[in-house]
Coordinates of C-alpha atoms in Angstrom, one line a residue:
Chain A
X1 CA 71.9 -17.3 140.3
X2 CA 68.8 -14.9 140.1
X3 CA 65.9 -15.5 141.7
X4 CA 62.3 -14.3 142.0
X5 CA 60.1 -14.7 144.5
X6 CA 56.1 -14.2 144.7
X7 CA 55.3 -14.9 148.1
X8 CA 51.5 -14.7 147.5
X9 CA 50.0 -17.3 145.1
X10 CA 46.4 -15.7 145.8
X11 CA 45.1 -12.6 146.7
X12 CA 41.6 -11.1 145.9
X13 CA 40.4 -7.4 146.1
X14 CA 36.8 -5.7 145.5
X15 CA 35.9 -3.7 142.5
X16 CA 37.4 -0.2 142.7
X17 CA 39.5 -1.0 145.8
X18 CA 43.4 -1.5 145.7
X19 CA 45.7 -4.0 145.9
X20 CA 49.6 -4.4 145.9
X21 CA 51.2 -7.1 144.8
X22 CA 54.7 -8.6 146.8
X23 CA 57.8 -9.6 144.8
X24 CA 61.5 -9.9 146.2
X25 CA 64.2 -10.7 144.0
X26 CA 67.7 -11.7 144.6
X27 CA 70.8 -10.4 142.3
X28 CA 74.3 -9.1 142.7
X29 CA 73.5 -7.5 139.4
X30 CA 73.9 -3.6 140.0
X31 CA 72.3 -2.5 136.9
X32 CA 68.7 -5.0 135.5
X33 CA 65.1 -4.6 134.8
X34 CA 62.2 -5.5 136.6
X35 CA 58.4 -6.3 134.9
X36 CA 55.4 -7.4 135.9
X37 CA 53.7 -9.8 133.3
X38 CA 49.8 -10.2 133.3
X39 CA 48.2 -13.7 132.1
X40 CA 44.7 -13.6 131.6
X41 CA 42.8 -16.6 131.1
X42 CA 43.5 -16.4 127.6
X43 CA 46.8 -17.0 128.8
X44 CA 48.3 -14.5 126.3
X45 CA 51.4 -12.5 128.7
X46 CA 50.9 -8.9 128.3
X47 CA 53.0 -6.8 129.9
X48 CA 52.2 -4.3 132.7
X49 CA 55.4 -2.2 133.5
X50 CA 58.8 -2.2 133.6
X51 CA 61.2 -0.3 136.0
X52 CA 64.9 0.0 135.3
X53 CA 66.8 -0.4 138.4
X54 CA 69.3 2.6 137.8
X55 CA 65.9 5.0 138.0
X56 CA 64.9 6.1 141.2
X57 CA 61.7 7.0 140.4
X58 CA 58.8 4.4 140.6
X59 CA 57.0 3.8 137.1
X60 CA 53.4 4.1 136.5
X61 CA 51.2 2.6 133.7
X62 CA 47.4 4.6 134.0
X63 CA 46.1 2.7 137.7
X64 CA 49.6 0.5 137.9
X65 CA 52.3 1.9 139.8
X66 CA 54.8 -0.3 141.6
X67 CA 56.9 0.5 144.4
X68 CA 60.5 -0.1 143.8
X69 CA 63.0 -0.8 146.9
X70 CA 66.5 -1.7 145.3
X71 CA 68.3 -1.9 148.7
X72 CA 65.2 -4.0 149.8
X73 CA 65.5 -5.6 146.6
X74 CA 61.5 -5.3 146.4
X75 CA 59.0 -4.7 143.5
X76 CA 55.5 -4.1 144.1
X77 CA 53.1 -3.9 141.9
X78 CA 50.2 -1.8 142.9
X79 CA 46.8 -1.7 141.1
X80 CA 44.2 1.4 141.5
X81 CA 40.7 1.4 141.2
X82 CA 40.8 -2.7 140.3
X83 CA 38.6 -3.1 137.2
X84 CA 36.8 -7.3 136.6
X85 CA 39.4 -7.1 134.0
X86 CA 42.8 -7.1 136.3
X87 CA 41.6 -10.7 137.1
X88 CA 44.6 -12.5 135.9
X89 CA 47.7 -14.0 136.6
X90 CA 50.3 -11.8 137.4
X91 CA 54.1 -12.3 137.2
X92 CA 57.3 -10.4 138.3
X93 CA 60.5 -10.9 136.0
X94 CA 63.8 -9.6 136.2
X95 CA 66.7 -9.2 133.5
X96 CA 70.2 -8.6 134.0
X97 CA 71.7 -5.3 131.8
X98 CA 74.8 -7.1 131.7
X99 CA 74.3 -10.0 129.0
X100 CA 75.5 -13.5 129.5
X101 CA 78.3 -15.0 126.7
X102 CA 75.8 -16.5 124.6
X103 CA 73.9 -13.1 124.3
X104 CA 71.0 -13.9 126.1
X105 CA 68.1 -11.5 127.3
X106 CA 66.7 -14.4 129.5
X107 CA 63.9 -13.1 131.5
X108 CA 64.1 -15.0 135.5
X109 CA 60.2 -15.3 136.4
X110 CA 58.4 -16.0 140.3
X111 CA 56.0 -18.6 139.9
X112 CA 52.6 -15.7 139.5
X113 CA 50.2 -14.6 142.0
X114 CA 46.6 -14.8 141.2
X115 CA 44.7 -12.3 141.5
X116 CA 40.7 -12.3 141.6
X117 CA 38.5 -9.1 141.5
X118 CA 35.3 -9.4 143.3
X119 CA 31.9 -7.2 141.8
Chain B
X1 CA 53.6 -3.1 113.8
X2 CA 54.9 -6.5 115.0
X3 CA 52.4 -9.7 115.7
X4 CA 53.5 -12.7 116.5
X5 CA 52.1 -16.6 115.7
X6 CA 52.0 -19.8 117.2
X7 CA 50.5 -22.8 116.3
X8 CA 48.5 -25.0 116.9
X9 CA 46.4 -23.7 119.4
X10 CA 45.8 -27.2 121.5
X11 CA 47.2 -30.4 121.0
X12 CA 46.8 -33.8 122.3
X13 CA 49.4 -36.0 122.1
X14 CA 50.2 -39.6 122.7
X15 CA 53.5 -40.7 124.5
X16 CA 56.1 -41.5 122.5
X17 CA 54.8 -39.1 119.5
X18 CA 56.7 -36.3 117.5
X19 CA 55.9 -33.3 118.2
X20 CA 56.6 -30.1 116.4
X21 CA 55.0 -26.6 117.6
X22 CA 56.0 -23.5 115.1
X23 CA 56.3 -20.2 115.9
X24 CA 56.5 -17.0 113.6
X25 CA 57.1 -13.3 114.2
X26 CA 56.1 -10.7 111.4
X27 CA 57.2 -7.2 111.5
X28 CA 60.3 -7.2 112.6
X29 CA 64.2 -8.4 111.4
X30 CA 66.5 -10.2 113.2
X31 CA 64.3 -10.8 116.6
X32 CA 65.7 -12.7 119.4
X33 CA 63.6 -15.9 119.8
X34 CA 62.7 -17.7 123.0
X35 CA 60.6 -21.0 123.3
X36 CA 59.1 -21.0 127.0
X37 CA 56.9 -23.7 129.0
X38 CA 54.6 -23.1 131.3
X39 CA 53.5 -26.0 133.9
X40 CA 50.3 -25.6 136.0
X41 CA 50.6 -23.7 139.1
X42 CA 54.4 -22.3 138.0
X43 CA 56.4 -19.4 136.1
X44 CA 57.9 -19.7 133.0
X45 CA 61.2 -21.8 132.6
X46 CA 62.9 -20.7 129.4
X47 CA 63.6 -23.7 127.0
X48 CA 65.8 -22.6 124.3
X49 CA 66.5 -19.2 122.8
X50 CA 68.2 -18.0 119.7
X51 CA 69.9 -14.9 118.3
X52 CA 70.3 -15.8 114.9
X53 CA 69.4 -18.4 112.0
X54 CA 70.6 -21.6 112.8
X55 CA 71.9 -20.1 116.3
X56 CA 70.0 -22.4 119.1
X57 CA 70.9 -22.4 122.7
X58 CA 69.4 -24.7 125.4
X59 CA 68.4 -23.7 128.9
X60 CA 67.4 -27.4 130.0
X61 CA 68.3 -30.3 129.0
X62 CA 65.7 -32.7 128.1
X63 CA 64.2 -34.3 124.8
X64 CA 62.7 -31.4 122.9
X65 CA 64.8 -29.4 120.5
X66 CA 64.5 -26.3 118.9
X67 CA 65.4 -25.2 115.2
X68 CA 65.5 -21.6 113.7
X69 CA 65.0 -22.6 109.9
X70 CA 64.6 -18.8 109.2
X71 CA 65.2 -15.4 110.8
X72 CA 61.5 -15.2 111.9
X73 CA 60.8 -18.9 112.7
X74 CA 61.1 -20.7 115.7
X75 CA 60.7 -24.4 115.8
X76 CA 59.8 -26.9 118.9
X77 CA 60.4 -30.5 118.2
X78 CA 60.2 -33.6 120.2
X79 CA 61.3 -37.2 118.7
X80 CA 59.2 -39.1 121.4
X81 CA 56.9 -37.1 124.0
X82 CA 56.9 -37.8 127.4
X83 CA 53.8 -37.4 130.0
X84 CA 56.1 -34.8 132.0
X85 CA 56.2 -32.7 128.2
X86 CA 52.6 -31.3 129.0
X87 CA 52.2 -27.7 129.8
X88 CA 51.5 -24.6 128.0
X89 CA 54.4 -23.6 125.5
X90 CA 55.2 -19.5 125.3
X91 CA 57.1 -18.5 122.4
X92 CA 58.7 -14.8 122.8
X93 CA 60.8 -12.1 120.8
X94 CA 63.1 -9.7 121.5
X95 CA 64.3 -6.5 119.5
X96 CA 67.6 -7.3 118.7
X97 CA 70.5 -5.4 120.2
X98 CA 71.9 -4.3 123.8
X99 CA 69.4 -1.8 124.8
X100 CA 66.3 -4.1 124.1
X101 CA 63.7 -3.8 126.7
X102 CA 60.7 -6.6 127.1
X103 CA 60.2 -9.9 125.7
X104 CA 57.0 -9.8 123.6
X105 CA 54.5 -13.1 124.2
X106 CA 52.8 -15.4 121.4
X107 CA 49.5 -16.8 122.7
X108 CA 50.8 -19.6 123.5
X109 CA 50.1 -23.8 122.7
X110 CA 48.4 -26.2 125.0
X111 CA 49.8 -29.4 124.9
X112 CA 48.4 -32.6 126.3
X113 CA 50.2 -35.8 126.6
X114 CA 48.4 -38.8 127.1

């Protein structure tokens, strides 16, 4: 079964700094996509960036960028120039290509890392 | 463009109530639907989805149910709640079709059993 991992359930960063965000994520899926998820506290998910694992190159959204590893099976999430209103919950997904029977795109979630930006 | 609904906002509930949380999508035919909960501190564990009217598929077996009365309607229901039934309920859609990309969020209902 797939899983997703977020191995850091807190981490803080300082206005205009940066910070990178861990996930790991297991599959013997060749072909899936990866997405980071943001949850304000409105608690609305809005999503960040996606990354299809047959592309080599590492997607970028404005000051997001993540850091994809598929050997490593690794998907960073990296935020520039951290703004008050990155302060959110963040969550990595995953999604096979490959569909199950019953046709579903089930996304597989980590459990979210919070992340609190300091003025 | 494509909004989607969910209501009510909050609930509180007592144990052993019905329960019944709808969800609508506009702007769009034939979405996939997906009915998530959310518990404190933890991801998202995916309830029920559907592909199609009528068309309901469970991830986890437990005593809510889900109906699709129409193509953009998802429905959460519970006979009698249970105190482990609180948590924050996502409802999501899909384009339909093989080369769909992210699952779109609703805001989401907070429900409280007592």
């Amino acid at each position: 079964a797939q899983t997703v991992t977020q191995s850091q359930p807190e981490m803080s960063v300082q206005e205009a700094e940066t910070v990178t965000l861990s996930c790991t994520y297991d599959t013997s899926e060749s072909d899936y996509y990866l997405f980071w998820y943001k949850q304000p506290p409105s608690r609305q998910m809005i999503l960040v960036i996606r990354q299809e694992a047959y592309k080599q190159q590492n997607a970028t959204e404005n000051r997001f960028s993540v850091n994809f590893q598929k050997a490593a099976k690794s998907f960073s999430l990296k935020i520039s120039d951290s703004q008050l209103g990155d302060a959110a919950m963040y969550f990595c997904a995953y999604r096979p290509l490959q569909f199950s029977q019953g046709g579903s795109e089930k996304l597989v979630f980590g459990k979210g890392t919070k992340l609190t930006v300091n003025p | 463009s494509q909004t989607i609904h969910q209501w009510p906002a909050t609930l509180v509930q007592p144990v052993g109530s019905p329960l019944s949380l709808e969800c609508t999508v506009e702007g769009t035919s034939n979405p996939n639907l997906y009915w998530y909960r959310q518990a404190a501190g933890r991801g998202l564990q995916l309830l029920f989805y559907s592909v199609g009217i009528g068309q309901i598929s469970s991830e986890v077996p437990q005593n809510l149910s889900a109906s699709r009365p129409q193509d953009r309607q998802f429905i959460l229901s519970s006979k009698k709640l249970l105190l482990s039934d609180s948590g924050f309920y996502l409802c999501a859609w899909s384009p339909l079709g093989s080369r769909s990309f992210e699952q779109f969020f609703g805001p989401g209902t907070r429900l409280t059993v007592l």
